[in-house]
């Protein structure tokens, strides 16, 4: 079943991948392994999952200011998420994409969704994001 | 949204102030709409957390800016780096990492920043003043500047803070503005004994609870009956910014923008009011530990970096005692604080006890610990929160005296009476 959601573009771009979703915010510092893309915050529901090349669905980042640096490192190492879907304009995540473009020509799209749309996405849904901020969600 | 840029902003963006200012302003300009506002404002100081060495990318970013000739436009203190510059060889830091981290340090120094190398810049002579507009990275610093001092900074990420320092500009948003500083959640302490409020063990747990409860909001805490000291307040900041994204909290009757509940909410009626009792605090206390056994390999203190007053409290506890042979005892602080502590005789008893001091960094930001370390004990909510994920260790949270006692015994021993009263 395919659904179409119009999101708010935070960082424009085209991307697709399989969703990895949680309503629990994540600090990438201490939460995301920049060499493997594994979620390593052992208190987080996605602990042990691999975020590399997935469409990561998280409300926002919490805690450390270093989240942006970790995400930039993961872009350089090729294990960044394919795209990010959030429920708000998260500065920490958006900046990583802006700097990744500046340094490595490697930005990833980021789209903010309404809370209801955000909560409707499940791990395993196939997501495709268009330049206009349109998000196509296919649930199995 | 139509962006309103000043002549100066445009000059930077067009490269009239050189390529580094141009790059910094290009990043700020792209980020401005993400902050949800249409203009920038001036800052008069910065604290740079981009110093934390996370890998090649953070080094390349610093060197790109430095190579382009970047110079900070406002006085800028530096947060921790990836190595203790003159002490890393005493630990297990891979030489390649040390080399890169040192290069990154040189790059930020070349930009004209003050080499404080600490996550507690508010306990140096560079502390800001009430109402001052600042760009700060490092989550506990952001919390302390806003909450305890009443200076004004948004919650800025690494990589952004240096752009703000180079341009002297930040988005005119959020916590920089009066209306952005009103409380969002009123937390009323109920049935929390004065004995617990006077205990150091209380404040990291309170911070953790604020982070868990208020998430990224602005919690207002009513019901504290004691005046916490500077180190206790910094423990609240570190706890709240680890378990949550707390950039500002108000303690009614204690912090400068909260003489009353009404003042903390800027005259609005609190919409979200919750009572916090001993069950909530005990839950937070338990959450700070992943291990409840006796095993102990390392006691680590000083996140945020240890202060002179904390060294004064620690020295008599270890005087004439010896740390257990199987336990490492590590204190992290700034190079300035170590130097002062040494001059006033606070380091010698620690070294006689068997403790080691690391400056400029900490085990969370420097790959310094030997792999045999699997069980860690700390009095810091921040060390407790991040160690399991970053260091792959089990952690036990306990107050300073419990940490020292456990280090002597070689096994974890905690006096938990105050939590059960």
XYZ file of C-alpha atoms in Angstrom:
561
model
C 0.000 0.000 0.000
C 1.459 3.354 -1.004
C 0.767 6.603 0.801
C 1.930 10.069 -0.192
C 2.861 12.633 2.458
C 3.806 16.251 1.816
C 6.562 17.248 4.220
C 8.394 20.485 4.897
C 11.749 20.606 3.124
C 14.592 21.235 5.566
C 17.375 20.121 3.210
C 16.186 19.494 -0.356
C 17.215 16.372 -2.240
C 16.157 13.062 -3.727
C 16.670 9.785 -1.888
C 15.111 6.451 -1.097
C 15.559 3.553 1.272
C 14.022 1.344 3.915
C 12.774 3.148 7.025
C 14.351 2.715 10.435
C 11.905 4.441 12.759
C 11.589 5.416 16.397
C 9.670 8.116 18.238
C 12.544 8.283 20.771
C 15.086 11.085 20.050
C 18.723 10.010 19.589
C 22.055 11.637 20.341
C 24.385 10.580 17.529
C 27.374 11.080 19.834
C 27.325 7.893 21.856
C 24.380 6.772 19.782
C 25.623 6.205 16.224
C 28.809 4.378 15.273
C 30.455 6.596 12.659
C 32.419 3.690 11.156
C 29.577 1.149 10.846
C 26.326 3.119 11.130
C 25.156 0.971 14.064
C 22.861 2.571 16.652
C 24.925 2.105 19.811
C 22.904 3.954 22.475
C 22.067 0.884 24.574
C 19.159 2.747 26.175
C 17.587 3.510 22.757
C 14.896 1.257 21.199
C 16.881 1.028 17.921
C 20.060 -0.150 19.682
C 21.877 -2.672 17.470
C 20.142 -1.635 14.219
C 22.219 -0.318 11.303
C 21.321 3.212 10.146
C 23.688 3.335 7.149
C 21.821 3.976 3.882
C 18.463 3.686 5.667
C 15.858 6.420 5.817
C 16.224 7.286 9.471
C 12.959 8.407 11.075
C 13.630 10.173 14.376
C 11.795 13.119 15.982
C 14.969 15.098 16.746
C 18.423 14.759 18.314
C 18.981 15.065 22.005
C 21.910 15.902 24.204
C 25.354 16.432 22.860
C 26.446 19.177 20.480
C 28.703 16.590 18.825
C 25.853 14.874 16.962
C 26.600 17.012 13.893
C 30.280 16.035 13.827
C 29.435 12.335 14.096
C 27.010 12.601 11.229
C 29.636 14.431 9.124
C 32.169 11.694 9.894
C 29.621 9.081 8.875
C 29.111 10.866 5.536
C 32.873 10.825 4.925
C 32.993 7.117 5.889
C 30.024 6.251 3.649
C 27.787 5.023 6.475
C 25.413 7.982 6.815
C 21.655 7.511 6.609
C 20.239 7.935 3.079
C 17.859 10.595 4.360
C 16.282 11.839 7.559
C 12.602 12.253 8.382
C 11.886 14.200 11.563
C 8.907 15.848 13.230
C 10.615 19.267 13.406
C 13.371 21.356 11.843
C 16.343 19.868 13.704
C 19.327 22.204 13.404
C 21.893 19.586 14.444
C 20.948 17.126 11.730
C 20.435 19.771 9.035
C 23.853 21.318 9.661
C 25.580 17.983 9.062
C 24.034 17.870 5.602
C 24.978 21.504 4.844
C 28.603 20.979 5.910
C 28.777 17.591 4.160
C 27.911 19.378 0.939
C 30.484 22.112 1.644
C 33.263 19.601 2.420
C 32.456 16.391 0.553
C 29.731 17.216 -1.945
C 27.651 14.697 0.016
C 24.479 16.215 1.409
C 21.485 14.054 2.322
C 17.855 15.230 2.202
C 15.925 16.001 5.324
C 12.157 16.495 5.529
C 10.052 17.422 8.561
C 6.614 15.807 8.879
C 3.557 16.584 10.970
C 3.500 14.556 14.170
C 0.716 12.292 12.858
C 2.512 11.600 9.575
C 5.767 11.100 11.438
C 4.222 8.512 13.778
C 2.587 6.686 10.875
C 5.922 5.495 9.470
C 7.143 2.079 10.607
C 10.505 0.378 10.438
C 10.585 -1.609 7.187
C 8.393 0.798 5.184
C 9.956 1.622 1.819
C 10.422 5.382 1.520
C 11.119 7.580 -1.434
C 11.744 11.297 -1.041
C 11.336 13.794 -3.879
C 12.931 17.210 -4.367
C 9.592 18.889 -3.573
C 9.465 17.364 -0.081
C 6.954 14.744 -1.222
C 7.441 11.476 0.693
C 6.124 8.193 -0.730
C 5.653 5.459 1.856
C 5.047 1.835 0.865
C 4.069 -0.473 3.712
C 4.208 -4.211 3.222
C 10.621 33.205 3.873
C 12.366 36.391 2.698
C 15.729 36.689 4.487
C 16.747 40.107 5.764
C 20.544 40.442 5.588
C 22.572 43.394 6.831
C 25.190 45.059 4.625
C 27.826 43.285 6.703
C 26.147 39.885 6.202
C 26.104 40.514 2.431
C 29.729 41.602 2.410
C 30.707 38.362 4.156
C 28.579 36.290 1.818
C 30.116 37.936 -1.227
C 33.645 37.276 -0.018
C 34.621 40.877 0.717
C 36.019 39.794 4.102
C 37.968 36.865 2.676
C 37.229 33.260 1.798
C 36.950 31.907 5.357
C 34.302 34.455 6.342
C 32.560 33.686 3.080
C 32.441 29.944 3.814
C 31.294 30.537 7.407
C 28.541 32.932 6.307
C 27.459 30.596 3.481
C 26.884 27.855 6.089
C 25.072 30.253 8.452
C 22.975 31.601 5.598
C 21.840 28.134 4.522
C 20.981 27.324 8.146
C 19.059 30.535 8.875
C 15.665 29.223 7.640
C 16.158 25.980 9.593
C 16.220 28.129 12.736
C 12.857 29.481 11.574
C 13.882 33.155 11.500
C 14.736 35.698 8.808
C 17.719 37.620 10.230
C 20.980 37.457 12.155
C 22.120 39.296 15.274
C 25.497 40.105 16.861
C 27.245 38.060 19.531
C 30.107 39.238 21.750
C 31.705 35.888 22.683
C 31.763 32.222 21.700
C 32.641 28.820 23.109
C 33.805 26.402 20.449
C 32.889 22.718 20.763
C 33.999 21.910 17.213
C 37.372 21.213 18.868
C 36.246 17.696 19.789
C 38.151 15.353 17.480
C 35.774 12.780 16.048
C 37.780 11.716 13.021
C 39.320 12.910 9.780
C 36.267 14.992 8.872
C 36.371 17.222 11.955
C 40.108 17.767 11.384
C 39.627 18.521 7.690
C 36.881 21.002 8.501
C 39.082 22.891 10.978
C 42.037 22.901 8.606
C 39.882 24.073 5.689
C 38.785 27.119 7.701
C 42.292 27.790 9.046
C 43.870 27.408 5.596
C 41.375 29.944 4.237
C 42.721 32.379 6.845
C 39.829 32.291 9.338
C 40.087 34.540 12.402
C 37.417 34.723 15.091
C 35.716 38.126 15.403
C 34.739 37.692 19.085
C 36.653 36.298 22.088
C 36.282 32.522 21.787
C 37.123 29.861 24.357
C 37.908 26.306 23.254
C 36.164 23.176 24.478
C 37.966 19.855 24.973
C 40.131 18.353 22.255
C 40.766 14.737 21.333
C 43.949 14.360 23.388
C 45.727 15.596 26.493
C 48.361 17.504 24.550
C 51.297 16.732 26.840
C 49.955 13.599 28.547
C 48.427 11.373 25.874
C 51.414 9.046 25.706
C 50.720 7.887 29.289
C 47.523 6.283 27.974
C 46.500 4.098 25.060
C 45.784 6.806 22.513
C 46.777 5.547 19.042
C 49.577 7.843 17.771
C 47.706 8.439 14.520
C 44.654 9.724 16.403
C 46.866 11.894 18.603
C 48.587 13.345 15.537
C 45.290 14.253 13.894
C 43.789 15.634 17.100
C 46.877 17.801 17.617
C 46.560 19.111 14.068
C 42.944 20.000 14.819
C 44.042 21.808 18.024
C 46.600 23.841 16.057
C 43.959 24.815 13.503
C 41.594 26.277 16.138
C 44.470 28.071 17.856
C 45.488 29.517 14.468
C 41.996 31.016 14.179
C 42.727 33.155 17.249
C 40.750 31.211 19.852
C 41.829 31.122 23.520
C 43.308 27.674 24.285
C 41.248 26.939 27.403
C 40.605 23.326 26.306
C 37.821 22.757 28.781
C 34.126 21.852 28.983
C 33.800 24.075 32.087
C 34.819 27.482 30.651
C 32.409 29.116 33.118
C 34.854 28.181 35.871
C 37.708 30.136 34.243
C 38.325 33.880 34.011
C 36.495 33.791 30.660
C 33.010 33.296 32.105
C 30.356 35.476 30.446
C 28.015 37.858 32.267
C 24.242 38.110 32.719
C 22.432 39.004 29.507
C 25.498 38.625 27.265
C 24.751 37.289 23.766
C 26.971 34.275 23.002
C 27.310 31.361 20.621
C 28.176 28.262 22.624
C 28.587 24.664 21.612
C 28.877 21.842 24.208
C 25.594 20.956 25.802
C 26.527 21.436 29.461
C 28.096 24.833 28.712
C 24.947 25.931 26.893
C 22.897 24.893 29.932
C 25.197 26.624 32.400
C 25.524 29.898 30.467
C 21.769 30.188 30.010
C 20.493 28.811 33.296
C 23.070 29.638 35.945
C 24.608 32.844 34.542
C 21.652 34.180 32.556
C 23.792 34.746 29.463
C 22.071 33.920 26.180
C 22.974 31.202 23.714
C 20.953 28.904 21.542
C 21.773 25.201 21.505
C 24.433 25.268 18.790
C 25.926 22.208 17.172
C 29.611 21.551 16.617
C 30.796 22.996 13.296
C 28.274 25.849 13.639
C 29.809 27.531 16.696
C 33.046 28.318 14.845
C 31.101 29.867 11.925
C 29.321 32.114 14.429
C 32.667 33.079 16.001
C 34.254 33.855 12.603
C 31.340 36.076 11.529
C 30.219 37.364 14.950
C 26.652 36.584 13.853
C 23.954 34.094 14.852
C 20.294 33.624 13.868
C 18.129 35.974 15.963
C 16.198 33.070 17.393
C 15.117 31.092 20.418
C 17.044 31.607 23.629
C 18.660 34.845 22.397
C 15.270 36.540 22.661
C 13.253 37.362 25.796
C 10.208 35.411 24.653
C 12.279 32.307 23.943
C 13.293 31.987 27.585
C 9.911 31.348 29.244
C 9.455 28.067 31.075
C 7.494 25.294 29.363
C 6.982 22.810 32.203
C 6.536 23.396 35.929
C 8.015 20.622 38.053
C 7.067 20.813 41.742
C 9.340 18.877 44.079
C 7.227 17.082 46.680
C 8.505 15.196 49.689
C 12.202 15.523 48.799
C 14.044 15.682 52.096
C 16.380 18.513 52.927
C 19.059 15.901 53.631
C 18.834 14.710 50.031
C 18.848 18.288 48.681
C 22.048 18.941 50.611
C 23.663 15.789 49.222
C 25.929 16.041 46.158
C 24.335 12.837 44.868
C 21.052 14.688 44.297
C 22.079 17.144 41.565
C 23.228 14.858 38.740
C 20.043 12.830 39.334
C 17.902 15.981 39.230
C 19.571 16.922 35.929
C 18.947 13.465 34.490
C 15.301 13.717 35.576
C 14.928 17.153 33.930
C 16.275 15.731 30.681
C 13.983 12.718 30.852
C 10.903 14.712 31.862
C 11.183 17.972 29.932
C 13.018 16.558 26.897
C 13.955 19.685 24.893
C 11.733 22.099 26.797
C 12.513 24.671 29.494
C 11.737 23.099 32.864
C 11.030 25.269 35.888
C 11.711 23.577 39.221
C 9.863 24.730 42.311
C 10.481 23.466 45.808
C 14.251 23.494 46.265
C 14.931 24.557 49.844
C 18.701 24.857 49.690
C 21.090 27.040 47.701
C 23.068 24.671 45.466
C 26.713 25.541 44.861
C 28.316 26.129 41.468
C 29.469 22.523 41.075
C 26.050 21.157 41.980
C 24.454 23.449 39.387
C 26.908 22.339 36.723
C 25.976 18.739 37.537
C 22.315 19.591 36.849
C 23.316 21.109 33.489
C 25.342 18.062 32.452
C 22.606 15.618 33.478
C 19.845 17.546 31.724
C 21.834 17.920 28.524
C 22.720 14.210 28.392
C 19.393 12.501 29.087
C 17.569 15.284 27.231
C 18.312 18.440 25.285
C 17.906 20.945 28.099
C 19.507 24.254 27.087
C 17.825 26.331 29.799
C 16.161 25.508 33.099
C 14.961 27.736 35.887
C 15.272 26.889 39.582
C 12.787 29.116 41.371
C 14.495 31.335 43.933
C 17.941 30.263 42.759
C 18.729 30.940 39.090
C 18.802 34.589 37.954
C 15.745 34.678 35.694
C 13.490 32.859 38.158
C 12.971 34.867 41.346
C 9.379 33.552 41.228
C 7.386 30.978 39.246
C 5.614 33.879 37.483
C 8.929 35.393 36.397
C 10.167 32.044 35.085
C 7.068 31.743 32.896
C 7.215 35.448 31.882
C 3.800 35.998 33.456
C 2.067 33.223 31.523
C 0.201 30.454 33.324
C 2.113 27.157 33.224
C 0.267 24.742 30.908
C 2.189 21.631 31.915
C 2.464 21.103 35.673
C 3.834 17.924 37.230
C 4.735 16.826 40.729
C 8.111 15.161 41.208
C 8.456 12.876 44.200
C 10.924 10.401 45.605
C 9.726 7.584 43.312
C 10.623 9.704 40.258
C 14.029 10.584 41.700
C 14.775 6.980 42.673
C 13.907 5.910 39.122
C 16.325 8.482 37.689
C 18.983 7.444 40.196
C 18.657 3.811 39.094
C 18.726 4.776 35.406
C 22.169 6.305 35.789
C 23.673 2.872 36.489
C 23.770 -0.078 34.113
C 25.526 -2.311 36.623
C 24.470 -3.090 40.151
C 27.267 -5.537 40.918
C 30.542 -5.025 42.787
C 33.093 -5.142 39.958
C 35.208 -2.012 39.524
C 38.079 -1.208 37.143
C 38.010 2.585 36.923
C 36.723 5.517 38.921
C 36.410 8.588 36.710
C 35.536 12.087 37.926
C 35.283 15.400 36.127
C 32.537 15.625 33.509
C 32.153 18.549 33.233
C 35.797 19.214 34.067
C 36.673 19.204 37.779
C 36.889 22.585 39.512
C 39.223 23.842 42.220
C 36.445 23.438 44.795
C 35.932 19.843 43.703
C 39.667 19.176 44.104
C 39.426 20.748 47.573
C 36.646 18.314 48.453
C 38.501 15.318 47.003
C 41.983 15.867 48.481
C 41.107 15.225 52.173
C 39.116 12.113 51.215
C 42.201 10.453 49.696
C 44.809 11.876 52.104
C 46.862 9.006 53.519
C 44.797 6.392 51.667
C 45.764 4.116 48.791
C 43.742 3.277 45.753
C 43.225 -0.486 45.296
C 45.880 -2.009 43.012
C 43.302 -3.270 40.501
C 41.472 0.043 40.201
C 42.429 3.080 38.123
C 41.413 6.491 39.467
C 41.147 9.288 36.925
C 40.245 12.955 37.320
C 39.682 15.119 34.237
C 40.051 18.906 34.363
C 41.393 21.862 32.428
C 45.126 22.581 32.223
C 44.512 25.865 34.082
C 42.665 24.204 36.977
C 45.325 21.484 37.270
C 48.011 24.132 37.413
C 46.223 26.076 40.163
C 45.385 22.882 42.074
C 49.026 21.850 41.880
C 50.214 25.227 43.201
C 47.952 24.989 46.237
C 48.975 21.410 47.036
C 45.824 19.591 45.926
C 47.449 17.341 43.319
C 50.199 15.763 45.454
C 47.833 13.853 47.807
C 45.897 12.612 44.788
C 49.005 11.279 43.100
C 50.136 9.684 46.361
C 46.749 7.954 46.489
C 47.371 6.545 43.008
C 45.129 8.878 40.994
C 45.944 10.221 37.554
C 44.976 13.591 36.128
C 44.094 14.135 32.486
C 43.672 17.641 31.050
C 42.391 19.098 27.767
C 40.045 16.166 27.149
C 38.270 13.211 28.808
C 37.788 9.473 28.136
C 34.568 10.209 26.220
C 36.418 12.360 23.684
C 39.853 10.683 23.703
C 40.441 6.968 22.986
C 42.718 6.694 26.015
C 41.415 3.857 28.200
C 42.999 0.385 28.170
C 40.620 -2.356 26.948
C 40.700 -4.159 30.297
C 38.425 -1.453 31.736
C 34.905 -2.888 31.739
C 33.369 -1.583 34.967
C 33.389 2.107 35.629
C 32.145 4.211 38.521
C 31.496 7.952 38.443
C 29.743 10.779 40.253
C 28.889 12.433 36.931
C 25.532 12.023 35.208
C 27.228 12.750 31.901
C 29.919 10.085 32.278
C 27.215 7.715 33.507
C 24.939 8.448 30.557
C 27.464 8.201 27.735
C 30.004 5.602 28.918
C 28.019 2.455 28.106
C 27.534 3.475 24.446
C 30.845 5.218 23.799
C 33.189 3.036 25.836
C 31.291 -0.243 25.867
C 31.500 -0.507 29.657
C 29.128 -1.077 32.534
C 28.688 1.969 34.731
C 27.677 2.633 38.317
C 26.695 6.077 39.524
C 27.591 7.146 43.061
C 28.492 10.280 44.967
C 32.095 11.437 45.422
C 32.619 9.734 48.801
C 31.234 6.438 47.439
C 33.604 6.652 44.474
C 36.638 7.140 46.738
C 35.552 4.417 49.175
C 34.978 1.971 46.314
C 38.388 2.772 44.805
C 40.029 1.937 48.127
C 38.057 -1.299 48.594
C 38.455 -2.378 44.976
C 34.726 -3.057 44.664
C 31.635 -0.911 44.345
C 30.190 0.171 47.654
C 27.471 2.806 47.885
C 25.707 4.417 50.824
C 22.186 4.696 49.426
C 20.441 5.619 52.665
C 19.489 9.082 51.499
C 17.505 7.596 48.578
C 15.485 5.313 50.827
C 14.516 7.860 53.465
